[in-house]
Amino acid sequence: MINIFIIIIILLGLADILLAVYTVIFIKKIRKLKKEKNSLTKQLEKCEEGRIKAEIERDKTATVFRDFDDGLILLDEKDKIFSINLKAHKILRLEIDKLLKKSFHFLSDFPKAKPIASILSNGVENIYRKEIELAKDFIIELSVMPLNLNKTNIGHLIVLHDVSKEKAIERMKTEFVSLAAHQLKNPLAMINWSMSMLQKGDFGKLTKKQSEIVKNTLENNKKLISLIDSLLDISRIEEEKYLYKIDMADIRGIIMLAINSYKDEIKNKKIKIDFKKPDSFPQIMFDSEKIKMVVQNFIDNAIKYSPKGGKIIIALKKDEKNIELKVQDFGIGIPKNQQDKIFAKFSRADNAIKLNSLGSGLGLFLSKNIVEAHGGKIWFESQENAGTSFYFSLPI
Ligand code: ADP
């Protein structure tokens, strides 16, 4: 009996111990679960924060896109319209709902957007600041930018930038320069006329000193007239009134005339001109007056920037498609760091300014415009203190 009692007590003790062990394990599990729950809640909170942040960023980008001061049209990777902002809608009078998810070709359904659709239909790549006159005095610049993500194209952004105001200011400036140049031309021509008469002795014989002063005045007056002529040519180019009198002509004759117009300077500076005139050469279509200006500009610069007693080589060649003229000198050259802007308006390299303070920096700008208007190319090779070769080619 006592034994049974002892066994019961032992069993009860064991049960207690087991219960205690289970209780400890259970409490531990609950703690672990609580921890996991907390970390999960934290992660969820972070996710929510991230989502809110992403939404804020998305809204910001959408607001920038919507209110941007340029017209923007977003195309997806299949060049279908994904989004159009307010300015694009205002510029092109588009009905946005009718265009979304459609190809950009549908832009041509809207009269104002027709010119843009026709430019885009030739390919959306390589369109940069292309000017389009949508109405009188309403000019926009069209650019298309590819959108790449991790080197994959995800669409294109069409940008319409209104440049009407800038164009109006530019036009006013051009008109002012043209008016001022015209007003200056007559008094300068009068001075030229009076000085020439003085020089010829029409008002009596001049003393040596007087002759020198008259000669200097005439030379500087000629430079002023030539500067005014360049300014007028530039105004004409900018007003698109630089008309060309295109005719069949022989460039060899033009070169001979241009060399001849510098015979005094060539003699004074003892320059040796080497021009091997080809015996036969094709006549081609160009504006002789304007091409003569380009050849004169090349020769004028070659003389100006050559040392006394220097040599100038003029060479003419042709292939099936083009004729090419080269004027090479062995003068001061153009410093490397100033070569990229040499065809810009009023651009002069430092070494040229030091040597000859009177240049205008307009000759090459004009030459480039003339050659390119003929469908030709203009370029140069130069090394400081070694010499320069200027070239142009014209299509046959
Ligand atoms: P300008 O000679 O009146 O300054 P251009 O437009 O003809 O104007 O030339 C622009 C500039 O290009 C010159 O000022 C000079 O710096 C550089 N340049 C042109 N031709 C030559 C040349 N043959 N040698 C050295 N520099 C030259």
GROMACS .gro file of C-alpha atoms and ligand atoms in nm:
model
  423
    1MET     CA    1   0.000   0.000   0.000
    2ILE     CA    2   0.282   0.231   0.104
    3ASN     CA    3   0.462   0.138  -0.218
    4ILE     CA    4   0.165   0.232  -0.434
    5PHE     CA    5   0.145   0.562  -0.248
    6ILE     CA    6   0.516   0.629  -0.309
    7ILE     CA    7   0.481   0.542  -0.681
    8ILE     CA    8   0.184   0.783  -0.711
    9ILE     CA    9   0.386   1.060  -0.547
   10ILE     CA   10   0.683   0.993  -0.779
   11LEU     CA   11   0.451   0.997  -1.084
   12LEU     CA   12   0.290   1.321  -0.970
   13GLY     CA   13   0.640   1.470  -0.924
   14LEU     CA   14   0.741   1.360  -1.274
   15ALA     CA   15   0.422   1.509  -1.419
   16ASP     CA   16   0.499   1.838  -1.244
   17ILE     CA   17   0.853   1.835  -1.380
   18LEU     CA   18   0.723   1.762  -1.733
   19LEU     CA   19   0.465   2.038  -1.701
   20ALA     CA   20   0.734   2.280  -1.589
   21VAL     CA   21   0.960   2.184  -1.883
   22TYR     CA   22   0.672   2.222  -2.130
   23THR     CA   23   0.577   2.556  -1.977
   24VAL     CA   24   0.937   2.683  -2.023
   25ILE     CA   25   0.946   2.558  -2.385
   26PHE     CA   26   0.606   2.714  -2.453
   27ILE     CA   27   0.708   3.051  -2.306
   28LYS     CA   28   1.024   3.049  -2.518
   29LYS     CA   29   0.822   2.972  -2.833
   30ILE     CA   30   0.579   3.253  -2.754
   31ARG     CA   31   0.872   3.494  -2.705
   32LYS     CA   32   1.024   3.386  -3.040
   33LEU     CA   33   0.692   3.427  -3.216
   34LYS     CA   34   0.650   3.772  -3.058
   35LYS     CA   35   0.996   3.870  -3.181
   36GLU     CA   36   0.920   3.746  -3.531
   37LYS     CA   37   0.589   3.931  -3.525
   38ASN     CA   38   0.766   4.253  -3.423
   39SER     CA   39   1.027   4.220  -3.695
   40LEU     CA   40   0.756   4.144  -3.951
   41THR     CA   41   0.558   4.449  -3.838
   42LYS     CA   42   0.874   4.660  -3.867
   43GLN     CA   43   0.938   4.530  -4.217
   44LEU     CA   44   0.578   4.599  -4.317
   45GLU     CA   45   0.611   4.952  -4.177
   46LYS     CA   46   0.931   5.005  -4.380
   47CYS     CA   47   0.757   4.874  -4.692
   48GLU     CA   48   0.470   5.114  -4.635
   49GLU     CA   49   0.714   5.402  -4.583
   50GLY     CA   50   0.892   5.304  -4.907
   51ARG     CA   51   0.562   5.285  -5.092
   52ILE     CA   52   0.460   5.631  -4.968
   53LYS     CA   53   0.803   5.773  -5.063
   54ALA     CA   54   0.782   5.613  -5.411
   55GLU     CA   55   0.434   5.758  -5.455
   56ILE     CA   56   0.558   6.105  -5.351
   57GLU     CA   57   0.850   6.079  -5.598
   58ARG     CA   58   0.617   5.955  -5.873
   59ASP     CA   59   0.377   6.245  -5.804
   60LYS     CA   60   0.667   6.492  -5.804
   61THR     CA   61   0.793   6.360  -6.142
   62ALA     CA   62   0.438   6.364  -6.279
   63THR     CA   63   0.392   6.726  -6.159
   64VAL     CA   64   0.724   6.832  -6.315
   65PHE     CA   65   0.625   6.657  -6.640
   66ARG     CA   66   0.274   6.807  -6.636
   67ASP     CA   67   0.378   7.165  -6.556
   68PHE     CA   68   0.712   7.177  -6.743
   69ASP     CA   69   0.750   7.496  -6.945
   70ASP     CA   70   0.838   7.305  -7.264
   71GLY     CA   71   0.591   7.084  -7.447
   72LEU     CA   72   0.667   6.719  -7.365
   73ILE     CA   73   0.532   6.404  -7.531
   74LEU     CA   74   0.646   6.072  -7.387
   75LEU     CA   75   0.661   5.770  -7.619
   76ASP     CA   76   0.692   5.414  -7.493
   77GLU     CA   77   0.936   5.156  -7.630
   78LYS     CA   78   0.700   5.088  -7.924
   79ASP     CA   79   0.682   5.463  -7.995
   80LYS     CA   80   0.322   5.478  -7.877
   81ILE     CA   81   0.214   5.794  -7.695
   82PHE     CA   82   0.234   5.732  -7.321
   83SER     CA   83   0.183   6.083  -7.187
   84ILE     CA   84   0.141   6.443  -7.304
   85ASN     CA   85   0.195   6.747  -7.084
   86LEU     CA   86  -0.010   7.067  -7.063
   87LYS     CA   87   0.232   7.281  -7.266
   88ALA     CA   88   0.240   7.030  -7.556
   89HIS     CA   89  -0.137   7.030  -7.549
   90LYS     CA   90  -0.138   7.413  -7.553
   91ILE     CA   91   0.119   7.442  -7.835
   92LEU     CA   92  -0.032   7.175  -8.060
   93ARG     CA   93  -0.401   7.192  -7.953
   94LEU     CA   94  -0.411   6.816  -7.901
   95GLU     CA   95  -0.694   6.606  -7.759
   96ILE     CA   96  -0.493   6.401  -7.517
   97ASP     CA   97  -0.749   6.123  -7.461
   98LYS     CA   98  -0.767   6.049  -7.834
   99LEU     CA   99  -0.392   6.007  -7.860
  100LEU     CA  100  -0.293   5.802  -7.556
  101LYS     CA  101  -0.159   5.454  -7.640
  102LYS     CA  102  -0.166   5.539  -8.013
  103SER     CA  103   0.132   5.566  -8.247
  104PHE     CA  104   0.280   5.918  -8.280
  105HIS     CA  105   0.164   5.909  -8.648
  106PHE     CA  106  -0.182   5.997  -8.513
  107LEU     CA  107  -0.047   6.342  -8.419
  108SER     CA  108  -0.112   6.431  -8.784
  109ASP     CA  109  -0.486   6.418  -8.708
  110PHE     CA  110  -0.436   6.759  -8.543
  111PRO     CA  111  -0.358   7.040  -8.793
  112LYS     CA  112  -0.102   7.217  -8.571
  113ALA     CA  113   0.090   6.895  -8.504
  114LYS     CA  114   0.106   6.786  -8.872
  115PRO     CA  115   0.458   6.930  -8.941
  116ILE     CA  116   0.588   6.757  -8.628
  117ALA     CA  117   0.433   6.422  -8.722
  118SER     CA  118   0.587   6.445  -9.068
  119ILE     CA  119   0.937   6.514  -8.927
  120LEU     CA  120   0.901   6.230  -8.673
  121SER     CA  121   0.785   5.989  -8.943
  122ASN     CA  122   1.132   6.011  -9.102
  123GLY     CA  123   1.274   5.854  -8.784
  124VAL     CA  124   1.278   5.977  -8.427
  125GLU     CA  125   1.656   5.954  -8.388
  126ASN     CA  126   1.891   6.248  -8.448
  127ILE     CA  127   1.631   6.524  -8.418
  128TYR     CA  128   1.793   6.808  -8.225
  129ARG     CA  129   1.673   7.168  -8.205
  130LYS     CA  130   1.499   7.154  -8.541
  131GLU     CA  131   1.320   7.483  -8.599
  132ILE     CA  132   0.957   7.465  -8.711
  133GLU     CA  133   0.738   7.768  -8.783
  134LEU     CA  134   0.394   7.655  -8.664
  135ALA     CA  135   0.233   7.993  -8.743
  136LYS     CA  136   0.354   8.342  -8.828
  137ASP     CA  137   0.601   8.452  -8.556
  138PHE     CA  138   0.538   8.127  -8.366
  139ILE     CA  139   0.851   7.914  -8.389
  140ILE     CA  140   0.933   7.604  -8.189
  141GLU     CA  141   1.246   7.392  -8.165
  142LEU     CA  142   1.183   7.018  -8.182
  143SER     CA  143   1.420   6.772  -8.013
  144VAL     CA  144   1.380   6.400  -7.946
  145MET     CA  145   1.572   6.227  -7.670
  146PRO     CA  146   1.603   5.849  -7.636
  147LEU     CA  147   1.523   5.719  -7.286
  148ASN     CA  148   1.750   5.438  -7.177
  149LEU     CA  149   1.732   5.228  -6.862
  150ASN     CA  150   2.016   4.985  -6.794
  151LYS     CA  151   2.121   5.016  -7.159
  152THR     CA  152   1.771   4.918  -7.279
  153ASN     CA  153   1.562   5.168  -7.469
  154ILE     CA  154   1.234   5.233  -7.290
  155GLY     CA  155   1.101   5.502  -7.521
  156HIS     CA  156   1.158   5.859  -7.640
  157LEU     CA  157   1.087   6.205  -7.505
  158ILE     CA  158   0.971   6.465  -7.760
  159VAL     CA  159   1.052   6.820  -7.648
  160LEU     CA  160   0.887   7.128  -7.800
  161HIS     CA  161   1.066   7.449  -7.700
  162ASP     CA  162   0.900   7.779  -7.790
  163VAL     CA  163   1.173   8.011  -7.931
  164SER     CA  164   0.940   8.278  -8.078
  165LYS     CA  165   1.064   8.550  -7.838
  166GLU     CA  166   1.435   8.477  -7.897
  167LYS     CA  167   1.376   8.477  -8.274
  168ALA     CA  168   1.193   8.811  -8.256
  169ILE     CA  169   1.483   8.966  -8.057
  170GLU     CA  170   1.737   8.818  -8.302
  171ARG     CA  171   1.539   8.961  -8.593
  172MET     CA  172   1.531   9.305  -8.429
  173LYS     CA  173   1.909   9.290  -8.370
  174THR     CA  174   1.971   9.190  -8.732
  175GLU     CA  175   1.746   9.471  -8.855
  176PHE     CA  176   1.931   9.719  -8.633
  177VAL     CA  177   2.275   9.607  -8.757
  178SER     CA  178   2.152   9.621  -9.117
  179LEU     CA  179   2.007   9.974  -9.068
  180ALA     CA  180   2.318  10.102  -8.888
  181ALA     CA  181   2.547   9.953  -9.154
  182HIS     CA  182   2.343  10.112  -9.437
  183GLN     CA  183   2.354  10.450  -9.260
  184LEU     CA  184   2.732  10.425  -9.217
  185LYS     CA  185   2.801  10.327  -9.576
  186ASN     CA  186   2.720  10.663  -9.738
  187PRO     CA  187   2.940  10.884  -9.517
  188LEU     CA  188   3.227  10.634  -9.556
  189ALA     CA  189   3.186  10.636  -9.934
  190MET     CA  190   3.196  11.018  -9.921
  191ILE     CA  191   3.521  11.012  -9.718
  192ASN     CA  192   3.666  10.762  -9.966
  193TRP     CA  193   3.571  10.984 -10.259
  194SER     CA  194   3.711  11.306 -10.101
  195MET     CA  195   4.036  11.136  -9.991
  196SER     CA  196   4.088  10.984 -10.338
  197MET     CA  197   4.049  11.331 -10.493
  198LEU     CA  198   4.299  11.474 -10.242
  199GLN     CA  199   4.540  11.189 -10.317
  200LYS     CA  200   4.515  11.246 -10.693
  201GLY     CA  201   4.605  11.612 -10.635
  202ASP     CA  202   4.269  11.748 -10.755
  203PHE     CA  203   4.295  12.025 -10.491
  204GLY     CA  204   4.663  12.096 -10.536
  205LYS     CA  205   4.986  11.907 -10.479
  206LEU     CA  206   5.020  11.752 -10.131
  207THR     CA  207   5.331  11.759  -9.918
  208LYS     CA  208   5.494  11.425  -9.833
  209LYS     CA  209   5.344  11.430  -9.480
  210GLN     CA  210   4.995  11.518  -9.615
  211SER     CA  211   5.016  11.236  -9.873
  212GLU     CA  212   5.104  10.989  -9.601
  213ILE     CA  213   4.809  11.097  -9.384
  214VAL     CA  214   4.569  11.078  -9.680
  215LYS     CA  215   4.703  10.730  -9.773
  216ASN     CA  216   4.654  10.605  -9.413
  217THR     CA  217   4.305  10.752  -9.395
  218LEU     CA  218   4.214  10.586  -9.726
  219GLU     CA  219   4.346  10.247  -9.611
  220ASN     CA  220   4.159  10.259  -9.280
  221ASN     CA  221   3.847  10.385  -9.453
  222LYS     CA  222   3.866  10.088  -9.693
  223LYS     CA  223   3.888   9.852  -9.393
  224LEU     CA  224   3.580  10.017  -9.239
  225ILE     CA  225   3.387   9.983  -9.568
  226SER     CA  226   3.485   9.618  -9.591
  227LEU     CA  227   3.373   9.562  -9.228
  228ILE     CA  228   3.039   9.730  -9.302
  229ASP     CA  229   3.001   9.509  -9.613
  230SER     CA  230   3.065   9.199  -9.400
  231LEU     CA  231   2.805   9.315  -9.144
  232LEU     CA  232   2.554   9.370  -9.425
  233ASP     CA  233   2.629   9.023  -9.566
  234ILE     CA  234   2.573   8.872  -9.222
  235SER     CA  235   2.241   9.056  -9.185
  236ARG     CA  236   2.138   8.922  -9.526
  237ILE     CA  237   2.233   8.567  -9.425
  238GLU     CA  238   2.035   8.601  -9.102
  239GLU     CA  239   1.736   8.749  -9.284
  240GLU     CA  240   1.768   8.466  -9.537
  241LYS     CA  241   1.799   8.722  -9.814
  242TYR     CA  242   2.151   8.618  -9.914
  243LEU     CA  243   2.047   8.529 -10.266
  244TYR     CA  244   2.278   8.344 -10.499
  245LYS     CA  245   2.329   8.415 -10.866
  246ILE     CA  246   2.418   8.063 -10.966
  247ASP     CA  247   2.577   8.015 -11.309
  248MET     CA  248   2.819   7.783 -11.486
  249ALA     CA  249   3.168   7.914 -11.408
  250ASP     CA  250   3.536   7.823 -11.407
  251ILE     CA  251   3.697   7.837 -11.061
  252ARG     CA  252   4.046   7.883 -11.217
  253GLY     CA  253   3.947   8.230 -11.340
  254ILE     CA  254   3.806   8.318 -10.998
  255ILE     CA  255   4.134   8.217 -10.830
  256MET     CA  256   4.339   8.428 -11.075
  257LEU     CA  257   4.111   8.730 -11.007
  258ALA     CA  258   4.137   8.679 -10.632
  259ILE     CA  259   4.519   8.657 -10.643
  260ASN     CA  260   4.529   8.968 -10.859
  261SER     CA  261   4.317   9.166 -10.611
  262TYR     CA  262   4.597   9.118 -10.353
  263LYS     CA  263   4.891   9.205 -10.583
  264ASP     CA  264   4.992   9.512 -10.374
  265GLU     CA  265   4.991   9.321 -10.044
  266ILE     CA  266   5.178   9.027 -10.207
  267LYS     CA  267   5.441   9.267 -10.343
  268ASN     CA  268   5.475   9.463 -10.016
  269LYS     CA  269   5.520   9.149  -9.807
  270LYS     CA  270   5.738   8.979 -10.073
  271ILE     CA  271   5.513   8.672 -10.063
  272LYS     CA  272   5.569   8.395 -10.314
  273ILE     CA  273   5.245   8.258 -10.457
  274ASP     CA  274   5.261   7.906 -10.596
  275PHE     CA  275   4.951   7.826 -10.802
  276LYS     CA  276   4.977   7.546 -11.054
  277LYS     CA  277   4.676   7.623 -11.269
  278PRO     CA  278   4.542   7.294 -11.412
  279ASP     CA  279   4.527   7.297 -11.794
  280SER     CA  280   4.170   7.177 -11.798
  281PHE     CA  281   3.910   7.186 -11.526
  282PRO     CA  282   3.534   7.127 -11.526
  283GLN     CA  283   3.303   7.426 -11.517
  284ILE     CA  284   3.053   7.393 -11.236
  285MET     CA  285   2.743   7.578 -11.109
  286PHE     CA  286   2.814   7.839 -10.841
  287ASP     CA  287   2.773   8.204 -10.752
  288SER     CA  288   3.102   8.351 -10.881
  289GLU     CA  289   3.081   8.670 -10.675
  290LYS     CA  290   3.033   8.481 -10.347
  291ILE     CA  291   3.287   8.206 -10.418
  292LYS     CA  292   3.538   8.479 -10.509
  293MET     CA  293   3.478   8.623 -10.160
  294VAL     CA  294   3.568   8.284 -10.006
  295VAL     CA  295   3.886   8.249 -10.215
  296GLN     CA  296   3.981   8.610 -10.130
  297ASN     CA  297   3.919   8.542  -9.761
  298PHE     CA  298   4.154   8.238  -9.770
  299ILE     CA  299   4.423   8.432  -9.959
  300ASP     CA  300   4.380   8.745  -9.744
  301ASN     CA  301   4.426   8.540  -9.425
  302ALA     CA  302   4.721   8.345  -9.571
  303ILE     CA  303   4.897   8.676  -9.652
  304LYS     CA  304   4.802   8.843  -9.321
  305TYR     CA  305   4.920   8.555  -9.105
  306SER     CA  306   5.239   8.472  -9.303
  307PRO     CA  307   5.580   8.619  -9.227
  308LYS     CA  308   5.747   8.860  -9.471
  309GLY     CA  309   5.891   8.667  -9.765
  310GLY     CA  310   5.662   8.370  -9.690
  311LYS     CA  311   5.516   8.124  -9.937
  312ILE     CA  312   5.152   8.046 -10.018
  313ILE     CA  313   5.056   7.733 -10.211
  314ILE     CA  314   4.721   7.728 -10.389
  315ALA     CA  315   4.614   7.388 -10.520
  316LEU     CA  316   4.308   7.278 -10.710
  317LYS     CA  317   4.195   6.918 -10.757
  318LYS     CA  318   3.883   6.720 -10.845
  319ASP     CA  319   3.728   6.377 -10.829
  320GLU     CA  320   3.402   6.250 -10.985
  321LYS     CA  321   3.186   6.430 -10.733
  322ASN     CA  322   3.368   6.741 -10.607
  323ILE     CA  323   3.622   7.008 -10.682
  324GLU     CA  324   3.855   7.102 -10.395
  325LEU     CA  325   4.062   7.413 -10.332
  326LYS     CA  326   4.346   7.434 -10.080
  327VAL     CA  327   4.525   7.752  -9.970
  328GLN     CA  328   4.830   7.667  -9.762
  329ASP     CA  329   5.061   7.903  -9.574
  330PHE     CA  330   5.355   7.864  -9.338
  331GLY     CA  331   5.258   8.140  -9.098
  332ILE     CA  332   5.151   8.173  -8.734
  333GLY     CA  333   4.895   7.884  -8.740
  334ILE     CA  334   4.590   7.855  -8.517
  335PRO     CA  335   4.643   7.743  -8.154
  336LYS     CA  336   4.486   7.399  -8.089
  337ASN     CA  337   4.262   7.523  -7.805
  338GLN     CA  338   4.102   7.789  -8.028
  339GLN     CA  339   4.048   7.582  -8.341
  340ASP     CA  340   3.695   7.461  -8.264
  341LYS     CA  341   3.538   7.808  -8.270
  342ILE     CA  342   3.730   7.956  -8.564
  343PHE     CA  343   3.424   7.959  -8.797
  344ALA     CA  344   3.207   8.138  -8.538
  345LYS     CA  345   3.105   8.502  -8.584
  346PHE     CA  346   3.371   8.751  -8.456
  347SER     CA  347   3.603   8.468  -8.359
  348ARG     CA  348   3.976   8.552  -8.369
  349ALA     CA  349   4.263   8.353  -8.219
  350ASP     CA  350   4.490   8.526  -7.963
  351ASN     CA  351   4.803   8.503  -8.181
  352ALA     CA  352   4.615   8.664  -8.477
  353ILE     CA  353   4.492   8.954  -8.258
  354LYS     CA  354   4.848   9.011  -8.132
  355LEU     CA  355   4.988   9.017  -8.486
  356ASN     CA  356   4.712   9.214  -8.657
  357SER     CA  357   4.465   9.398  -8.437
  358LEU     CA  358   4.242   9.504  -8.726
  359GLY     CA  359   4.075   9.175  -8.835
  360SER     CA  360   3.700   9.144  -8.793
  361GLY     CA  361   3.662   8.769  -8.736
  362LEU     CA  362   3.376   8.770  -8.989
  363GLY     CA  363   3.546   8.638  -9.304
  364LEU     CA  364   3.544   8.269  -9.216
  365PHE     CA  365   3.189   8.288  -9.077
  366LEU     CA  366   3.076   8.429  -9.413
  367SER     CA  367   3.288   8.179  -9.610
  368LYS     CA  368   3.133   7.886  -9.422
  369ASN     CA  369   2.782   8.014  -9.491
  370ILE     CA  370   2.859   8.066  -9.860
  371VAL     CA  371   3.022   7.724  -9.912
  372GLU     CA  372   2.752   7.536  -9.720
  373ALA     CA  373   2.475   7.721  -9.910
  374HIS     CA  374   2.634   7.572 -10.227
  375GLY     CA  375   2.613   7.224 -10.073
  376GLY     CA  376   2.992   7.223 -10.020
  377LYS     CA  377   3.225   7.169  -9.723
  378ILE     CA  378   3.485   7.393  -9.560
  379TRP     CA  379   3.763   7.286  -9.321
  380PHE     CA  380   4.124   7.346  -9.220
  381GLU     CA  381   4.439   7.189  -9.079
  382SER     CA  382   4.672   7.401  -8.871
  383GLN     CA  383   4.964   7.388  -8.635
  384GLU     CA  384   5.073   7.685  -8.431
  385ASN     CA  385   5.392   7.848  -8.568
  386ALA     CA  386   5.407   7.598  -8.856
  387GLY     CA  387   5.123   7.701  -9.086
  388THR     CA  388   4.765   7.653  -9.192
  389SER     CA  389   4.580   7.497  -9.485
  390PHE     CA  390   4.224   7.607  -9.554
  391TYR     CA  391   4.010   7.394  -9.787
  392PHE     CA  392   3.669   7.404  -9.945
  393SER     CA  393   3.499   7.160 -10.175
  394LEU     CA  394   3.200   7.216 -10.403
  395PRO     CA  395   2.986   6.949 -10.566
  396ILE     CA  396   3.026   6.914 -10.942
  397ADP     P1  397   4.000   8.795  -8.963
  397ADP     O1  398   4.112   8.735  -9.041
  397ADP     O2  399   3.955   8.924  -9.018
  397ADP     O3  400   4.029   8.803  -8.816
  397ADP     P2  401   3.852   8.559  -9.037
  397ADP     O4  402   3.712   8.521  -9.006
  397ADP     O5  403   3.892   8.556  -9.179
  397ADP     O6  404   3.873   8.702  -8.973
  397ADP     O7  405   3.947   8.462  -8.956
  397ADP     C1  406   3.914   8.432  -8.821
  397ADP     C2  407   4.039   8.393  -8.745
  397ADP     O8  408   4.087   8.267  -8.796
  397ADP     C3  409   4.154   8.486  -8.760
  397ADP     O9  410   4.144   8.597  -8.675
  397ADP     C4  411   4.270   8.394  -8.720
  397ADP    O10  412   4.275   8.380  -8.580
  397ADP     C5  413   4.228   8.261  -8.779
  397ADP     N1  414   4.288   8.239  -8.912
  397ADP     C6  415   4.223   8.237  -9.030
  397ADP     N2  416   4.308   8.208  -9.130
  397ADP     C7  417   4.429   8.190  -9.074
  397ADP     C8  418   4.559   8.157  -9.127
  397ADP     N3  419   4.579   8.137  -9.258
  397ADP     N4  420   4.660   8.146  -9.038
  397ADP     C9  421   4.641   8.165  -8.906
  397ADP     N5  422   4.522   8.197  -8.852
  397ADP    C10  423   4.416   8.209  -8.935
   0.00000   0.00000   0.00000
